[in-house]
Amino acid sequence: MEGLERIVLAHPFFAGFEAELGQVVSGCARNLRFETGQYLFRAGDEANEIFLIRQGVVSIEIAAPGQKPTVFATEREGEIVGAAWMVPPYRWRFDARATSLTRAIGIDARCLREKCEADDHLGYEMMKRFLPVVARRLDETRLQMLDVYGKQSA
Amino acid sequence: MTAAEDPFIPLPYCVGRVRRETGDTASLELLPLAGPRPSFKAGQFNMLTAFGVGEVAISMSGDPAETEGFVHTVRNVGAVSGALARLETGAALGLRGPFGTAWPTEEAIGADVLIVAGGLGLAPLRPAIYEVLARRERYGRVVLLYGTRSPRDILYRAEMGRWRRRLDVDIEITVDHADPAWHGNVGVVPRLIPRMSFDPQNTFAMVCGPEVMMRFTASALHEAGVSFERIWISMERNMKCAIGLCGHCQFGPDFICKDGPVMRYDRIASLLAVREI
């Protein structure tokens, strides 16, 4: 097993992933390093990569002109950043910034989409991994929106 | 019948000290004007009377081992709590109590302890934290997870700092949103649970916060392998008599004032989503 393939399959997101599929996915992968403060991506850019965080912390932010950005999520080791690669028009909706030295595996989204289109089994396996992440984030977002610690909820 | 013998008669107390915790929250040290302060267990509450305004149930937030006064952390969310939160040193108020059930700090001896607080829910848990830390060697891993709205809403900031410096307690704080100056976690508190190290088969979880937060937290704990029989939550209802007579705080077959506020999750889980209760 190649080094990168081993690293990809060792990430919790790919726990239990078939080795053959891991080989296919690893063909789209590369090692990345982000310094503190460096952006993984900015809102509006093409969503061309998925990030498997191996080390460090990434804050997900939204910004408006003339205002400080608001951080609404942090992702860290063992988690993934980026789901917009799955949904047309494949554009990031938020900013993602490394708040500490961050090492990640980047998976080329176009490459992965093509492989998923060509292989239903791979596509379904990827969907089974991404859907719980998206569902969990939806639950968390709803909980945040309820503002349960606000005065109206007290 | 004297006030000490009649649970409906408030005893006179005065504010010994006020600590402003956040913009709308204060911790009051309450000293008895006559006689000794009754002992209490972590998790119990008192009925506090703001004279001329009304009475409200507030959990103790101080150290049960301290004998001088009661400490209550009060957030200004209504007429009575607002009047209490604005009290100054020397002000008089009425107090009935202590009432209710306690956190299972004795039963948890020998096990890992996971304490999960949301917002002001850290206040009723603080006495349990004091008890566990005072007898730290009797417990396994001790984990404190705290979620709140934003960095400026963090309660007991200095004390949290001291606890975080201890090597025998794992503490994580998360906020719902922050500006980039905040270097901690952002997100909901149940999200922290899978990141922590503890033995789910041998863990006592104590959870306090808004009910929605407690439901999500109990669900995350269960997914992590903690059985509902090992999860305890502190319930809040409109308490009036505080001794299980008036029925204002009835919750299914229980009265929160008498059978709670600290209750085992498996006893009440099925009722938490019932709107009519």
PDB file of C-alpha atoms in Angstrom, chain B residues 93-248:
ATOM      1  CA  LEU B  93     -34.069  38.722  50.740  1.00  0.00           C
ATOM      2  CA  GLY B  94     -36.008  35.645  51.804  1.00  0.00           C
ATOM      3  CA  LEU B  95     -34.874  32.063  51.396  1.00  0.00           C
ATOM      4  CA  ARG B  96     -36.557  28.670  51.755  1.00  0.00           C
ATOM      5  CA  GLY B  97     -34.676  25.445  51.323  1.00  0.00           C
ATOM      6  CA  PRO B  98     -32.673  23.474  50.438  1.00  0.00           C
ATOM      7  CA  PHE B  99     -34.992  21.329  48.370  1.00  0.00           C
ATOM      8  CA  GLY B 100     -34.731  18.560  45.811  1.00  0.00           C
ATOM      9  CA  THR B 101     -32.441  15.762  44.746  1.00  0.00           C
ATOM     10  CA  ALA B 102     -28.675  15.737  44.261  1.00  0.00           C
ATOM     11  CA  TRP B 103     -26.113  14.870  41.604  1.00  0.00           C
ATOM     12  CA  PRO B 104     -24.836  11.271  41.956  1.00  0.00           C
ATOM     13  CA  THR B 105     -21.332  12.213  43.115  1.00  0.00           C
ATOM     14  CA  GLU B 106     -21.293   9.362  45.673  1.00  0.00           C
ATOM     15  CA  GLU B 107     -22.514   6.699  43.234  1.00  0.00           C
ATOM     16  CA  ALA B 108     -19.925   7.865  40.706  1.00  0.00           C
ATOM     17  CA  ILE B 109     -16.958   7.079  42.965  1.00  0.00           C
ATOM     18  CA  GLY B 110     -14.667   4.709  41.101  1.00  0.00           C
ATOM     19  CA  ALA B 111     -16.091   5.629  37.715  1.00  0.00           C
ATOM     20  CA  ASP B 112     -15.262   8.208  35.061  1.00  0.00           C
ATOM     21  CA  VAL B 113     -17.226  11.424  35.449  1.00  0.00           C
ATOM     22  CA  LEU B 114     -18.418  13.370  32.433  1.00  0.00           C
ATOM     23  CA  ILE B 115     -19.979  16.742  33.219  1.00  0.00           C
ATOM     24  CA  VAL B 116     -21.727  18.534  30.374  1.00  0.00           C
ATOM     25  CA  ALA B 117     -23.042  22.051  30.917  1.00  0.00           C
ATOM     26  CA  GLY B 118     -24.839  24.442  28.622  1.00  0.00           C
ATOM     27  CA  GLY B 119     -25.098  28.163  29.333  1.00  0.00           C
ATOM     28  CA  LEU B 120     -26.278  28.912  32.856  1.00  0.00           C
ATOM     29  CA  GLY B 121     -26.505  25.138  33.370  1.00  0.00           C
ATOM     30  CA  LEU B 122     -22.922  25.307  34.582  1.00  0.00           C
ATOM     31  CA  ALA B 123     -24.190  26.915  37.811  1.00  0.00           C
ATOM     32  CA  PRO B 124     -26.136  23.915  39.197  1.00  0.00           C
ATOM     33  CA  LEU B 125     -23.238  21.664  38.194  1.00  0.00           C
ATOM     34  CA  ARG B 126     -20.531  23.718  39.897  1.00  0.00           C
ATOM     35  CA  PRO B 127     -21.191  22.234  43.379  1.00  0.00           C
ATOM     36  CA  ALA B 128     -20.754  18.740  41.865  1.00  0.00           C
ATOM     37  CA  ILE B 129     -17.506  19.869  40.224  1.00  0.00           C
ATOM     38  CA  TYR B 130     -16.247  21.126  43.600  1.00  0.00           C
ATOM     39  CA  GLU B 131     -17.136  17.801  45.226  1.00  0.00           C
ATOM     40  CA  VAL B 132     -15.465  15.706  42.539  1.00  0.00           C
ATOM     41  CA  LEU B 133     -12.318  17.834  42.499  1.00  0.00           C
ATOM     42  CA  ALA B 134     -12.098  17.816  46.312  1.00  0.00           C
ATOM     43  CA  ARG B 135     -11.972  13.998  46.183  1.00  0.00           C
ATOM     44  CA  ARG B 136     -10.323  13.750  42.814  1.00  0.00           C
ATOM     45  CA  GLU B 137      -8.397  10.558  43.626  1.00  0.00           C
ATOM     46  CA  ARG B 138     -11.645   8.621  44.092  1.00  0.00           C
ATOM     47  CA  TYR B 139     -12.748   9.029  40.486  1.00  0.00           C
ATOM     48  CA  GLY B 140     -11.439   7.841  37.144  1.00  0.00           C
ATOM     49  CA  ARG B 141     -11.192  10.347  34.325  1.00  0.00           C
ATOM     50  CA  VAL B 142     -12.944  13.636  34.931  1.00  0.00           C
ATOM     51  CA  VAL B 143     -14.174  15.521  31.869  1.00  0.00           C
ATOM     52  CA  LEU B 144     -15.963  18.877  31.825  1.00  0.00           C
ATOM     53  CA  LEU B 145     -17.585  20.057  28.608  1.00  0.00           C
ATOM     54  CA  TYR B 146     -19.137  23.501  28.535  1.00  0.00           C
ATOM     55  CA  GLY B 147     -21.088  25.099  25.739  1.00  0.00           C
ATOM     56  CA  THR B 148     -22.354  28.642  25.680  1.00  0.00           C
ATOM     57  CA  ARG B 149     -23.484  31.320  23.305  1.00  0.00           C
ATOM     58  CA  SER B 150     -20.316  33.326  22.726  1.00  0.00           C
ATOM     59  CA  PRO B 151     -16.952  33.892  24.440  1.00  0.00           C
ATOM     60  CA  ARG B 152     -18.305  36.823  26.453  1.00  0.00           C
ATOM     61  CA  ASP B 153     -21.019  34.579  27.948  1.00  0.00           C
ATOM     62  CA  ILE B 154     -18.566  32.173  29.584  1.00  0.00           C
ATOM     63  CA  LEU B 155     -19.383  31.784  33.283  1.00  0.00           C
ATOM     64  CA  TYR B 156     -16.825  31.574  36.090  1.00  0.00           C
ATOM     65  CA  ARG B 157     -14.064  32.530  33.676  1.00  0.00           C
ATOM     66  CA  ALA B 158     -11.250  32.770  36.250  1.00  0.00           C
ATOM     67  CA  GLU B 159     -12.245  29.511  37.900  1.00  0.00           C
ATOM     68  CA  MET B 160     -12.471  27.755  34.540  1.00  0.00           C
ATOM     69  CA  GLY B 161      -8.936  28.965  33.878  1.00  0.00           C
ATOM     70  CA  ARG B 162      -7.734  27.421  37.133  1.00  0.00           C
ATOM     71  CA  TRP B 163      -9.505  24.133  36.430  1.00  0.00           C
ATOM     72  CA  ARG B 164      -8.041  24.048  32.920  1.00  0.00           C
ATOM     73  CA  ARG B 165      -4.535  24.290  34.345  1.00  0.00           C
ATOM     74  CA  ARG B 166      -5.074  21.095  36.353  1.00  0.00           C
ATOM     75  CA  LEU B 167      -3.581  18.034  34.734  1.00  0.00           C
ATOM     76  CA  ASP B 168      -6.195  15.682  36.158  1.00  0.00           C
ATOM     77  CA  VAL B 169      -9.257  17.228  34.486  1.00  0.00           C
ATOM     78  CA  ASP B 170     -10.042  17.430  30.762  1.00  0.00           C
ATOM     79  CA  ILE B 171     -11.945  20.610  29.977  1.00  0.00           C
ATOM     80  CA  GLU B 172     -13.282  21.768  26.641  1.00  0.00           C
ATOM     81  CA  ILE B 173     -15.329  24.899  26.037  1.00  0.00           C
ATOM     82  CA  THR B 174     -17.296  25.568  22.890  1.00  0.00           C
ATOM     83  CA  VAL B 175     -19.373  28.537  21.795  1.00  0.00           C
ATOM     84  CA  ASP B 176     -22.167  28.827  19.246  1.00  0.00           C
ATOM     85  CA  HIS B 177     -20.419  31.643  17.403  1.00  0.00           C
ATOM     86  CA  ALA B 178     -17.375  33.835  17.839  1.00  0.00           C
ATOM     87  CA  ASP B 179     -15.176  36.350  16.098  1.00  0.00           C
ATOM     88  CA  PRO B 180     -11.756  35.235  14.822  1.00  0.00           C
ATOM     89  CA  ALA B 181     -10.048  36.396  18.037  1.00  0.00           C
ATOM     90  CA  TRP B 182     -11.501  33.323  19.773  1.00  0.00           C
ATOM     91  CA  HIS B 183      -9.126  30.373  19.443  1.00  0.00           C
ATOM     92  CA  GLY B 184     -11.330  27.751  21.075  1.00  0.00           C
ATOM     93  CA  ASN B 185     -14.013  25.422  19.772  1.00  0.00           C
ATOM     94  CA  VAL B 186     -17.028  26.717  17.872  1.00  0.00           C
ATOM     95  CA  GLY B 187     -20.072  24.478  17.589  1.00  0.00           C
ATOM     96  CA  VAL B 188     -22.581  22.737  19.804  1.00  0.00           C
ATOM     97  CA  VAL B 189     -21.514  20.985  22.998  1.00  0.00           C
ATOM     98  CA  PRO B 190     -22.665  17.436  22.052  1.00  0.00           C
ATOM     99  CA  ARG B 191     -20.105  17.604  19.233  1.00  0.00           C
ATOM    100  CA  LEU B 192     -17.308  17.532  21.815  1.00  0.00           C
ATOM    101  CA  ILE B 193     -18.341  14.177  23.282  1.00  0.00           C
ATOM    102  CA  PRO B 194     -16.810  11.866  20.612  1.00  0.00           C
ATOM    103  CA  ARG B 195     -13.513  13.765  20.910  1.00  0.00           C
ATOM    104  CA  MET B 196     -13.075  13.025  24.598  1.00  0.00           C
ATOM    105  CA  SER B 197     -11.428  10.048  26.220  1.00  0.00           C
ATOM    106  CA  PHE B 198     -13.521   8.140  28.793  1.00  0.00           C
ATOM    107  CA  ASP B 199     -14.822   4.632  29.388  1.00  0.00           C
ATOM    108  CA  PRO B 200     -18.479   4.728  28.307  1.00  0.00           C
ATOM    109  CA  GLN B 201     -19.257   1.487  30.161  1.00  0.00           C
ATOM    110  CA  ASN B 202     -18.030   3.001  33.420  1.00  0.00           C
ATOM    111  CA  THR B 203     -19.035   6.646  33.178  1.00  0.00           C
ATOM    112  CA  PHE B 204     -21.494   8.752  35.114  1.00  0.00           C
ATOM    113  CA  ALA B 205     -22.686  11.690  33.018  1.00  0.00           C
ATOM    114  CA  MET B 206     -24.193  14.772  34.653  1.00  0.00           C
ATOM    115  CA  VAL B 207     -25.859  17.177  32.250  1.00  0.00           C
ATOM    116  CA  CYS B 208     -27.477  20.559  32.819  1.00  0.00           C
ATOM    117  CA  GLY B 209     -28.622  23.209  30.397  1.00  0.00           C
ATOM    118  CA  PRO B 210     -31.624  24.067  28.229  1.00  0.00           C
ATOM    119  CA  GLU B 211     -33.816  21.010  27.674  1.00  0.00           C
ATOM    120  CA  VAL B 212     -33.130  20.831  23.939  1.00  0.00           C
ATOM    121  CA  MET B 213     -29.404  20.866  24.616  1.00  0.00           C
ATOM    122  CA  MET B 214     -29.798  18.108  27.221  1.00  0.00           C
ATOM    123  CA  ARG B 215     -31.741  15.926  24.786  1.00  0.00           C
ATOM    124  CA  PHE B 216     -29.081  16.297  22.089  1.00  0.00           C
ATOM    125  CA  THR B 217     -26.363  15.675  24.674  1.00  0.00           C
ATOM    126  CA  ALA B 218     -28.036  12.533  26.035  1.00  0.00           C
ATOM    127  CA  SER B 219     -28.372  11.274  22.474  1.00  0.00           C
ATOM    128  CA  ALA B 220     -24.671  11.915  21.774  1.00  0.00           C
ATOM    129  CA  LEU B 221     -23.709  10.226  25.051  1.00  0.00           C
ATOM    130  CA  HIS B 222     -25.820   7.206  24.148  1.00  0.00           C
ATOM    131  CA  GLU B 223     -24.181   7.030  20.710  1.00  0.00           C
ATOM    132  CA  ALA B 224     -20.822   7.100  22.496  1.00  0.00           C
ATOM    133  CA  GLY B 225     -21.891   4.052  24.531  1.00  0.00           C
ATOM    134  CA  VAL B 226     -23.119   5.589  27.796  1.00  0.00           C
ATOM    135  CA  SER B 227     -26.362   3.926  28.907  1.00  0.00           C
ATOM    136  CA  PHE B 228     -29.336   6.142  29.766  1.00  0.00           C
ATOM    137  CA  GLU B 229     -29.218   4.715  33.322  1.00  0.00           C
ATOM    138  CA  ARG B 230     -25.851   6.452  33.774  1.00  0.00           C
ATOM    139  CA  ILE B 231     -27.003   9.861  32.526  1.00  0.00           C
ATOM    140  CA  TRP B 232     -28.407  12.399  34.993  1.00  0.00           C
ATOM    141  CA  ILE B 233     -29.984  15.702  34.063  1.00  0.00           C
ATOM    142  CA  SER B 234     -31.290  18.659  36.049  1.00  0.00           C
ATOM    143  CA  MET B 235     -34.822  19.674  35.146  1.00  0.00           C
ATOM    144  CA  GLU B 236     -36.369  23.091  35.446  1.00  0.00           C
ATOM    145  CA  ARG B 237     -40.068  23.786  35.882  1.00  0.00           C
ATOM    146  CA  ASN B 238     -42.245  26.454  37.462  1.00  0.00           C
ATOM    147  CA  MET B 239     -41.881  25.556  41.122  1.00  0.00           C
ATOM    148  CA  LYS B 240     -44.121  27.113  43.744  1.00  0.00           C
ATOM    149  CA  CYS B 241     -44.391  25.159  47.004  1.00  0.00           C
ATOM    150  CA  ALA B 242     -41.097  23.260  46.443  1.00  0.00           C
ATOM    151  CA  ILE B 243     -42.247  20.312  48.562  1.00  0.00           C
ATOM    152  CA  GLY B 244     -44.479  18.377  46.161  1.00  0.00           C
ATOM    153  CA  LEU B 245     -47.859  19.674  47.288  1.00  0.00           C
ATOM    154  CA  CYS B 246     -49.086  22.293  44.839  1.00  0.00           C
ATOM    155  CA  GLY B 247     -48.503  20.400  41.588  1.00  0.00           C
ATOM    156  CA  HIS B 248     -47.160  23.359  39.592  1.00  0.00           C
TER     157      HIS B 248
END
